[in-house]
Each structure stands twice: as C-alpha cells, then as structure tokens.
Coordinates of C-alpha atoms and ligand atoms in Angstrom, one line a residue:
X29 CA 25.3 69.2 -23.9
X30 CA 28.8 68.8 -23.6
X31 CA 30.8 71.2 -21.6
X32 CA 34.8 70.3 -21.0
X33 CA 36.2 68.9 -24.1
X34 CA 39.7 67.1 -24.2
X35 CA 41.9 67.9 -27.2
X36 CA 44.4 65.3 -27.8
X37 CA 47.1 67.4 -29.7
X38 CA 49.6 65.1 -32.1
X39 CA 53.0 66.7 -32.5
X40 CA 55.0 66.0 -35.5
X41 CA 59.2 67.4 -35.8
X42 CA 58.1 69.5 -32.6
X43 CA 55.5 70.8 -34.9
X44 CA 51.5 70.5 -34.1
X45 CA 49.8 68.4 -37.1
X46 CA 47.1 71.2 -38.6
X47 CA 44.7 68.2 -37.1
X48 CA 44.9 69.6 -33.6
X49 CA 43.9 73.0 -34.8
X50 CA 41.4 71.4 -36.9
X51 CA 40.1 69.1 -33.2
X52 CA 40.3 72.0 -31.2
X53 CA 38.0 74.0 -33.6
X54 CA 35.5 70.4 -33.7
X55 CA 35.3 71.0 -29.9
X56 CA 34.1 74.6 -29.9
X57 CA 31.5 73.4 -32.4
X58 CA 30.4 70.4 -29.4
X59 CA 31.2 72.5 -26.9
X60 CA 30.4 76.8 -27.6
X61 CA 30.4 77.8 -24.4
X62 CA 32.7 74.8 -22.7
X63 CA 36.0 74.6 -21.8
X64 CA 38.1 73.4 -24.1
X65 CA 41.4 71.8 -22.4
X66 CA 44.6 70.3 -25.1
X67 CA 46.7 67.8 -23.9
X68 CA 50.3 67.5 -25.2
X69 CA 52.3 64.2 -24.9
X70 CA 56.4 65.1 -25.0
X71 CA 59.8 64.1 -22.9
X72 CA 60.4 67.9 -23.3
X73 CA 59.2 71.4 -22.8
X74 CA 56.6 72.3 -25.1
X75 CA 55.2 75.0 -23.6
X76 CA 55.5 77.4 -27.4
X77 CA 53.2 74.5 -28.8
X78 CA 50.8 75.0 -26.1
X79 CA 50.9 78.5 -26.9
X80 CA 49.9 77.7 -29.8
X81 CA 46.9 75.7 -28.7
X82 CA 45.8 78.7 -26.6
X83 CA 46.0 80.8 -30.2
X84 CA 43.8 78.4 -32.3
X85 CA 41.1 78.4 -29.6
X86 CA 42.2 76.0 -26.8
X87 CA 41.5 77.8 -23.3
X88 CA 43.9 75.6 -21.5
X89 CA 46.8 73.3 -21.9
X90 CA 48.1 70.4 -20.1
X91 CA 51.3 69.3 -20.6
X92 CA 52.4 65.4 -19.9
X93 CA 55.9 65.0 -19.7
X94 CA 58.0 61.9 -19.4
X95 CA 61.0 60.8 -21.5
X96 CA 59.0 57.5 -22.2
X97 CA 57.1 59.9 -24.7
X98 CA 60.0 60.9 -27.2
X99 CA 58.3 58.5 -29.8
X100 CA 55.5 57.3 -29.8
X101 CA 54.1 54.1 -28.3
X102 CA 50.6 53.5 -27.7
X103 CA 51.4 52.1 -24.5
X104 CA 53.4 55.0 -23.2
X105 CA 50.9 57.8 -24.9
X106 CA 47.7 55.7 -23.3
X107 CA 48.7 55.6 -20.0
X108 CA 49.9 59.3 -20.5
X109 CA 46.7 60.8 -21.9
X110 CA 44.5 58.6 -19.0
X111 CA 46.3 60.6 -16.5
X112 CA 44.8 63.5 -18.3
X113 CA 41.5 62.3 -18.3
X114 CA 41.3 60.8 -14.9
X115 CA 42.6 64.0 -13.4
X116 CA 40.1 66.5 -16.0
X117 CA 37.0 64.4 -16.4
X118 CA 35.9 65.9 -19.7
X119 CA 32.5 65.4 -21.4
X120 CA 34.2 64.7 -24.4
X121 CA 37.4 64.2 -25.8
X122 CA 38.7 64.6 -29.8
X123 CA 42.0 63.6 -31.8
X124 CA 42.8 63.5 -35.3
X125 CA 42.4 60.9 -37.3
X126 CA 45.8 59.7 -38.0
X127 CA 47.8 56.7 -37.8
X128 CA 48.6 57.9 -34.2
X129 CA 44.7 58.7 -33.5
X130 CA 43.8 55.4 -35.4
X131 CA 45.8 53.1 -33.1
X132 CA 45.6 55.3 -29.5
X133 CA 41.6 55.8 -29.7
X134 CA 40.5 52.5 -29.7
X135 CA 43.0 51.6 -26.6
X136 CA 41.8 54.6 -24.9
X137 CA 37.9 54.1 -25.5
X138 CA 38.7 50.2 -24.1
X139 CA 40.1 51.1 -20.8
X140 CA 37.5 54.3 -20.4
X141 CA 34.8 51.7 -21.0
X142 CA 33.1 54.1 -23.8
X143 CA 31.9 54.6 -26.9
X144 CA 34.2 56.0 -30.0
X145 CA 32.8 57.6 -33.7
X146 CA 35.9 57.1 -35.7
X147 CA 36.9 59.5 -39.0
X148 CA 34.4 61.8 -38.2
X149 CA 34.1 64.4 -41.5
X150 CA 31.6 66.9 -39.6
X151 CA 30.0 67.7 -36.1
X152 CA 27.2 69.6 -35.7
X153 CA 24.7 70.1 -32.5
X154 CA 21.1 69.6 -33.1
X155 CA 18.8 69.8 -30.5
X156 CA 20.1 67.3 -27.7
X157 CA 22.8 65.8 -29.8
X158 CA 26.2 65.9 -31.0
X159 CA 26.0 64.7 -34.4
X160 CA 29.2 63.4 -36.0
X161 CA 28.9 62.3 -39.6
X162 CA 31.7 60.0 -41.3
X163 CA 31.7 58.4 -44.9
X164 CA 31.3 54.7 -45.6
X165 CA 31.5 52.2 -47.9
X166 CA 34.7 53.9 -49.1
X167 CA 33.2 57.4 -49.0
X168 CA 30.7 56.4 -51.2
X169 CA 27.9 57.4 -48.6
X170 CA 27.8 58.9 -45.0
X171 CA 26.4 58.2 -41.9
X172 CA 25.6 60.4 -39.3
X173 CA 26.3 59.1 -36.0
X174 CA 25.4 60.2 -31.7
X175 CA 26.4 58.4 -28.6
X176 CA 23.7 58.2 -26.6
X177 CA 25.2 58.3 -22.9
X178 CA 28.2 58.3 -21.3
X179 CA 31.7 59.8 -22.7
X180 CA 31.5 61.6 -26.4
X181 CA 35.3 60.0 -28.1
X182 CA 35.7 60.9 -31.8
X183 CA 38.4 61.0 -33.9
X184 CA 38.6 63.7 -37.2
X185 CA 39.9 63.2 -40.1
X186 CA 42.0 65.4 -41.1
X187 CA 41.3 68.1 -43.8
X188 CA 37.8 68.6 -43.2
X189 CA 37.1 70.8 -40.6
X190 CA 38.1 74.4 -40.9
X191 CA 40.8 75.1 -38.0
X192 CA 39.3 78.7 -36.0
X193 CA 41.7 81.9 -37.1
X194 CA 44.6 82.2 -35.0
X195 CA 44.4 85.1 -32.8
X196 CA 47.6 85.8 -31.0
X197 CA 46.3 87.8 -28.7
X198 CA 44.2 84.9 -26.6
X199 CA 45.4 83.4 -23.1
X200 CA 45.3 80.4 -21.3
X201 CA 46.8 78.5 -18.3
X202 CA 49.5 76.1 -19.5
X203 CA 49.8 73.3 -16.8
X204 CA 53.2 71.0 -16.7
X205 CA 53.0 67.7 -15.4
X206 CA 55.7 64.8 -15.0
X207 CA 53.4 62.2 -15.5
X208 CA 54.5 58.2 -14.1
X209 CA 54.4 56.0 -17.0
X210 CA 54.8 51.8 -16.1
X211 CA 57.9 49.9 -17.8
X212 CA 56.7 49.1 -21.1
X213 CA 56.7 46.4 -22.6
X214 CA 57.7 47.3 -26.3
X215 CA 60.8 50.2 -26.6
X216 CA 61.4 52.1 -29.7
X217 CA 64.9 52.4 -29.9
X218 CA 64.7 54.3 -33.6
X219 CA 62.5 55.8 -36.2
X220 CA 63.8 55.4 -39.5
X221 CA 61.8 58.0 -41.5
X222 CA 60.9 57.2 -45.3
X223 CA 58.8 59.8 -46.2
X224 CA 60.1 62.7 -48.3
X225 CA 60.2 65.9 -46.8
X226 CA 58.0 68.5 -47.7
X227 CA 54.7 68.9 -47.2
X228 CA 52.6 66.1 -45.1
X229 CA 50.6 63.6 -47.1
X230 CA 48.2 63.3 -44.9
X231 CA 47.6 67.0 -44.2
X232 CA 48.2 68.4 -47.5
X233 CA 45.5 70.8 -49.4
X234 CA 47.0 69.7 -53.0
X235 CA 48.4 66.3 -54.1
X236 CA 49.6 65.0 -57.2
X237 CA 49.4 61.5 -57.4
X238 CA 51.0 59.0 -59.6
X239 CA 49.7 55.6 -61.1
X240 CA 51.3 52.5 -62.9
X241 CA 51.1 54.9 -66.0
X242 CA 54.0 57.2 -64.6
X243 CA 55.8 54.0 -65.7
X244 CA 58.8 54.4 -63.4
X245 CA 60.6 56.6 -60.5
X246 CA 62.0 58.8 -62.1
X247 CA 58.2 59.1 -64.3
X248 CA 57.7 60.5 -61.1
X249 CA 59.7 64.2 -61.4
X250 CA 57.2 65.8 -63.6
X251 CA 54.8 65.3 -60.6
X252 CA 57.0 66.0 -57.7
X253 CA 57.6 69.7 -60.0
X254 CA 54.3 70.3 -60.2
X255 CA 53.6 69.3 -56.5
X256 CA 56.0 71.9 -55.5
X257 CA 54.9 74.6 -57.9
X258 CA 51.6 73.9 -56.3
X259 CA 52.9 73.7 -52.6
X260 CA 51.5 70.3 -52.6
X261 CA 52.5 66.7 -52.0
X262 CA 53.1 63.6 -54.4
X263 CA 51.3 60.7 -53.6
X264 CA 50.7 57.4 -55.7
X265 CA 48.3 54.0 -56.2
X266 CA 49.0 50.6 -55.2
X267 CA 50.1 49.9 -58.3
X268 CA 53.0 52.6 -58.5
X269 CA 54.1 51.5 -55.3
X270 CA 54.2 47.7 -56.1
X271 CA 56.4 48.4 -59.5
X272 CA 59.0 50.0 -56.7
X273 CA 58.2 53.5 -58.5
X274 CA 57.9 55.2 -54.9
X275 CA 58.2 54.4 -51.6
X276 CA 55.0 52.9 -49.7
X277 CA 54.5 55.5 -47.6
X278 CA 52.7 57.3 -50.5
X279 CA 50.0 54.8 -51.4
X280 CA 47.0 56.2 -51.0
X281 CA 43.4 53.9 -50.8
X282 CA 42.0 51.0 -48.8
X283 CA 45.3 50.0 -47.7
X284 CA 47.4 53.3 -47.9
X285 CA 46.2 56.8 -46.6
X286 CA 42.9 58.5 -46.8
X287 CA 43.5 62.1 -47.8
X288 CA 40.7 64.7 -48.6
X289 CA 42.7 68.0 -50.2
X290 CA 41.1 70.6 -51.4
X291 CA 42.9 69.6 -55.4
X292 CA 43.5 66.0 -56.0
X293 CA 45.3 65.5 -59.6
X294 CA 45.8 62.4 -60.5
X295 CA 48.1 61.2 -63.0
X296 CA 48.0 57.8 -65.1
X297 CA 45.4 56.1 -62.5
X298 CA 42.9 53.8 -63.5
X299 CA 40.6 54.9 -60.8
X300 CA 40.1 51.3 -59.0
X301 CA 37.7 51.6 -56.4
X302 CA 39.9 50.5 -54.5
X303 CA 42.7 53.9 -54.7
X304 CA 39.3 55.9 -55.3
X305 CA 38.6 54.5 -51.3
X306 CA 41.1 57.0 -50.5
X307 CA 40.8 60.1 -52.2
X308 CA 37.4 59.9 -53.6
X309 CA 35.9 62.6 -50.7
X310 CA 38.5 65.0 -52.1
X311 CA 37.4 68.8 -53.0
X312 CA 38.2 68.9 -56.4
X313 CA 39.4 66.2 -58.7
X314 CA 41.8 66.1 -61.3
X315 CA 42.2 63.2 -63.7
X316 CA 44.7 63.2 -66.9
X317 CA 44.9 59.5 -68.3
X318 CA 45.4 58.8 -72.2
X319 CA 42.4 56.1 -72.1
X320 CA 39.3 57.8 -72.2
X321 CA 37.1 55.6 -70.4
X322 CA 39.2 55.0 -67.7
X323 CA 37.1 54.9 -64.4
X324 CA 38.7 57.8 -62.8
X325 CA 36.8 60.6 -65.2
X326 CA 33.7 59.0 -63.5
X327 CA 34.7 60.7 -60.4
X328 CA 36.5 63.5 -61.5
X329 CA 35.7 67.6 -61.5
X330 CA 37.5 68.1 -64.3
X331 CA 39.4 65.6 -67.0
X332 CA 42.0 66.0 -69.4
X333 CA 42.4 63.1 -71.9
X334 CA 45.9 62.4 -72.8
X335 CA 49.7 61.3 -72.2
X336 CA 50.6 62.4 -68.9
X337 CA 53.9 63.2 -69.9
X338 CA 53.2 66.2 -72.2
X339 CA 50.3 67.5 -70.2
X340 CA 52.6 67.9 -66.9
X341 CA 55.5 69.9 -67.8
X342 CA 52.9 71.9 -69.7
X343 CA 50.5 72.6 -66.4
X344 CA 53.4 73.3 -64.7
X345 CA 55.2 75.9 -66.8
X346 CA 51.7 77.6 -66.9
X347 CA 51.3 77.2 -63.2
X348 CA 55.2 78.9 -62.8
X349 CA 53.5 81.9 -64.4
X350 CA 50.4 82.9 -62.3
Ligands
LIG424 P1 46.3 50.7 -63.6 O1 45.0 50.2 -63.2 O2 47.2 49.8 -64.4 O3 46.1 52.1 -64.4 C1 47.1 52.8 -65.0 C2 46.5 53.9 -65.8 O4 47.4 54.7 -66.4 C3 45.6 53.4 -67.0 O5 44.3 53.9 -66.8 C4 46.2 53.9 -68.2 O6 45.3 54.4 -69.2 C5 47.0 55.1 -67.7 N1 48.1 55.5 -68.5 C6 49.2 54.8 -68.9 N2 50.1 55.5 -69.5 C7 49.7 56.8 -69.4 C8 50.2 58.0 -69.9 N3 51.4 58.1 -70.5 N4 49.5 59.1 -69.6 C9 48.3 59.1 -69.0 N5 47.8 58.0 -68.6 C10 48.4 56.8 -68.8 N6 45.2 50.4 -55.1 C11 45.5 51.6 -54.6 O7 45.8 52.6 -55.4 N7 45.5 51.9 -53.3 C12 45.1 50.9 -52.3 O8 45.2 51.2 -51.1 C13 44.8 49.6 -52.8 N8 44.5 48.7 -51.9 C14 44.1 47.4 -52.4 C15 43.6 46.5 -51.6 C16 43.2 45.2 -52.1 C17 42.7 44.2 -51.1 C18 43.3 45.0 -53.4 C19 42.9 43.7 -54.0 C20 43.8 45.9 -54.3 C21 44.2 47.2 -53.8 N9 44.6 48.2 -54.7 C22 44.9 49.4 -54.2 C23 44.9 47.9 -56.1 C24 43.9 48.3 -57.1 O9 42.9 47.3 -57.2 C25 44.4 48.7 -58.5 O10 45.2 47.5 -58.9 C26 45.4 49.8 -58.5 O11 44.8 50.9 -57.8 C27 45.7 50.2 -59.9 O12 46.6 51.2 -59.9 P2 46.8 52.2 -61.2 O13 45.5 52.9 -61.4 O14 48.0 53.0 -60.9 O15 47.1 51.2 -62.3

C-alpha cells in the first residue's frame, strides 16, 4: 500500500486552485495512515499557501523556489518538481487535472520512467489496490483503472472529489528550497489573460452556459446575471464561441474545458455530443431550449421548454429572492 504521497499543488493569482485541496484529500484516501508531503512551485515566498496545505490535510510542505517559476513553463515546473521527487521518493504522487496537470504529468511520468492514470473521477483502496476510476468515451462510461508496480502518478479532475474540512488548528513542517533550474529553452515574457474575472471555469460548482441560440454577446448578459446571482460562472459551446459571442476561453466540450459542477444550466444548446463531452458527468443538469426535441433534454435533470430569453430574467429575479 502506498505510504508517502506527493501533492503537486497549482497556484492560481497566489491563490491555491480548490484542486490541491481536492489532491491532497485523494491522497489520504491512497494513503490513510502515510505521509502526505505538497509541493509548491513559486519565485516567491509562499509559505501562507503552505499553511494552507497543512490546514486541508497536508502533513508537510516543500517549497521550490526559483524566479524561473513566476509563470509557468513545463520545462521550468518539471525540472522543479523532479527535484522534489528525487529528494522525497514518494509512493505516489497526485495533481489536478488542469491545463497545467494535463501538460506537466505526462513530462513528469516520461523522465520518472512510470506509469500515469489521467482524469481520475474517484480512488478508492480495495484489497491490494489503489483503484482510480475515470470516464471514457466522453463520459459516457468509466473505467476503473490500477498500476500494477512501480510509482502510483494520477491526475484528478477537478470537482469530484470532496476536499477534507479545513481545520486550522493542524501543523506541519514547511521546508524552503532554492531549487537550480537549467536555461530554458522557451521564456515567457507575458501572460495576457482573457478570461473574465470571477469565479474559475474550471473549478466552478454552478455554470450557466450559452449556445448559438443566445444569438449574440451581448445575448449573453441574462446569463452572466444569473451566473452571479448563483455565484457561478458563464461558459459557452463551440458554436457561441465561433459566432465571436464570447471569448474561447469559455468553450466547454471535446476541444474546450471539461467541467463537472454540481448545477450545469444550459441555455440555447443543441446538446451535440460533442459540447455534451464536456459537461455531460455534471451533478445536475439544466436545459431551457425553445425546440423540444433538442438532444440536450436527453441528458438533462430537469428541462424547461422555451425562449431563453423570457425564462432567464425570470429564474433570476426569483433566484434574487431566496
Ligand atoms: P446549435 O446546435 O445550433 O444549437 C442551438 C440551440 O439553440 C438549438 O437547439 C435551438 O433550438 C436553441 N435555441 C435557439 N434560439 C433559442 C432561444 N431563444 N431560446 C432557447 N433556445 C434557443 N462544440 C462544443 O460545444 N464544444 C466543443 O468542444 C466542440 N468540439 C468540437 C470538435 C469537433 C472535432 C467538431 C467537429 C465539433 C465540435 N463542436 C464542439 C461543435 C458541435 O458539433 C456543435 O456544432 C456545437 O456544440 C453546437 O453548438 P450549439 O448547441 O450552441 O448550437
């Protein structure tokens, strides 16, 4: 059975992504009794986010600092996080999910020589085994999957497993280290950021989502008011993006971002399997579309059967109420 596990942590504004918490409380499941070590990539100080590790359930933090990791670049963050793992030998290690996870993981499970289980949705022990399970064929069924020797790697997908209470009151060692990092070979001199601010796509428990029906940007302000009545995000389908109704950041499907929040409304969507790729796994789904046979009411918890446009402002003046 596994014993020291490896948290990757991702850092967002000098925030912690909820996927950390969400890894670190995947790792006690692996891992009850084990150690349970985070690892935090910075060029600064970020001992209060370590702190914060050590609250959601981490026993220990390491902290790998260079000013090659302001932003990040896989090449920097891989040769940062192998310093980790050469000097901590975990059984295992977990990180989210996320564009970040989805490009390091891979690099990392190259150069370690070992196995990966990518957008893992649940872990569980059973007998011998870590057991990961993940969706395929676009969420339409799941797979459960071990590794049979050597290093257990997995990545999480974000939203799915319940992050441990926080308890203030817990301790842990927080280590610093100015890790050497090589000349790299690609430099990012800026991030332009597109997304809206607000809550996280990504990490978000409620998203309102617009398709080609919202007919145009500014079709879009009913949602983005209900979305913040709701504390949620706006998201949209390919098709919403391509008409240049919002910004591509938002698409969500087979070629956008996979999100699984706990309320998923979405608004003037055909429900192509392709968009449904990406949000089909979430808790509870919410279609209004004036065609009553559109696909999306196949898939969806609960539908409502008419024009978009008279059905929003109404939700959300009820919503404003409650
Ligand atoms: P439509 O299919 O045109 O549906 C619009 C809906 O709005 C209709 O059902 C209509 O009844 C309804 N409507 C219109 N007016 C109103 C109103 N006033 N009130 C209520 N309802 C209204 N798509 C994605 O979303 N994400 C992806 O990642 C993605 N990747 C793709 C990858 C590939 C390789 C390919 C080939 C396609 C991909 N697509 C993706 C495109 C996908 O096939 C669909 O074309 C797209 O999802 C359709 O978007 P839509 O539902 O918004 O538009």
């Amino acid at each position: 059975m596994s014993e020291k596990v490896l948290i990757i942590a991702e850092v967002r504004d000098d925030k912690l992504r909820n996927v950390t918490y969400e890894s670190i409380a995947a790792a006690r499941k692996i891992s009850p009794d084990g150690e349970l070590v985070g690892v935090i990539c910075s060029h600064k100080d970020t001992s209060n986010l370590a702190e914060e590790m050590i609250h959601y359930g981490a026993d220990r933090v390491i902290l790998m600092e260079n000013d090659k990791l302001k932003t990040y670049s896989s090449e920097a963050y891989t040769q940062a996080i192998l310093h980790a793992i050469n000097e901590e030998s975990p059984n295992s290690i977990i990180m989210g999910h996320t564009s970040i996870g989805k490009d390091l993981s891979p690099k990392l499970a190259s150069k370690l020589d070992s196995g990966l289980i990518s957008d893992a949705i649940d872990v569980e022990v059973a007998g011998e085994n870590v057991v990961f399970t993940r969706p395929i064929y676009s969420g339409k069924a799941f797979e459960k999957k071990i590794i049979t020797n050597g290093l257990l790697f997995a990545t999480i997908r974000p939203n799915n497993i319940r992050a441990l209470d926080k308890d203030a009151s817990r301790n842990g060692e927080v280590s610093k280290k100015e890790v050497e990092i090589a000349d790299l070979r690609t430099v990012i001199k800026d991030v332009i950021q597109k997304t809206s601010e607000g809550v996280d796509l990504s990490e978000a428990k409620v998203i309102v989502a617009g398709g080609r029906g919202v007919k145009s940007a500014e079709g879009f302000e009913p949602l983005y008011e209900l979305a913040q009545v709701l504390g949620g995000a706006v998201g949209a389908s390919r098709a919403a993006c391509d008409a240049g109704y919002c910004d591509y950041s938002l698409q969500i499907g087979q070629t956008g971002k996979v999100v699984t929040p706990d309320l998923y409304i979405a608004c003037g969507i055909s429900g192509a399997i392709q968009h449904l790729a990406g949000m089909s796994n979430s808790k509870v789904i919410v279609a209004i579309n004036k065609d009553p046979e559109a696909t999306i009411f196949q898939i969806a918890d609960y539908g409502i059967v008419g024009d978009l446009f008279e059905i929003l402002p109404q939700l959300t003046e009820e919503l404003k109420k409650v």
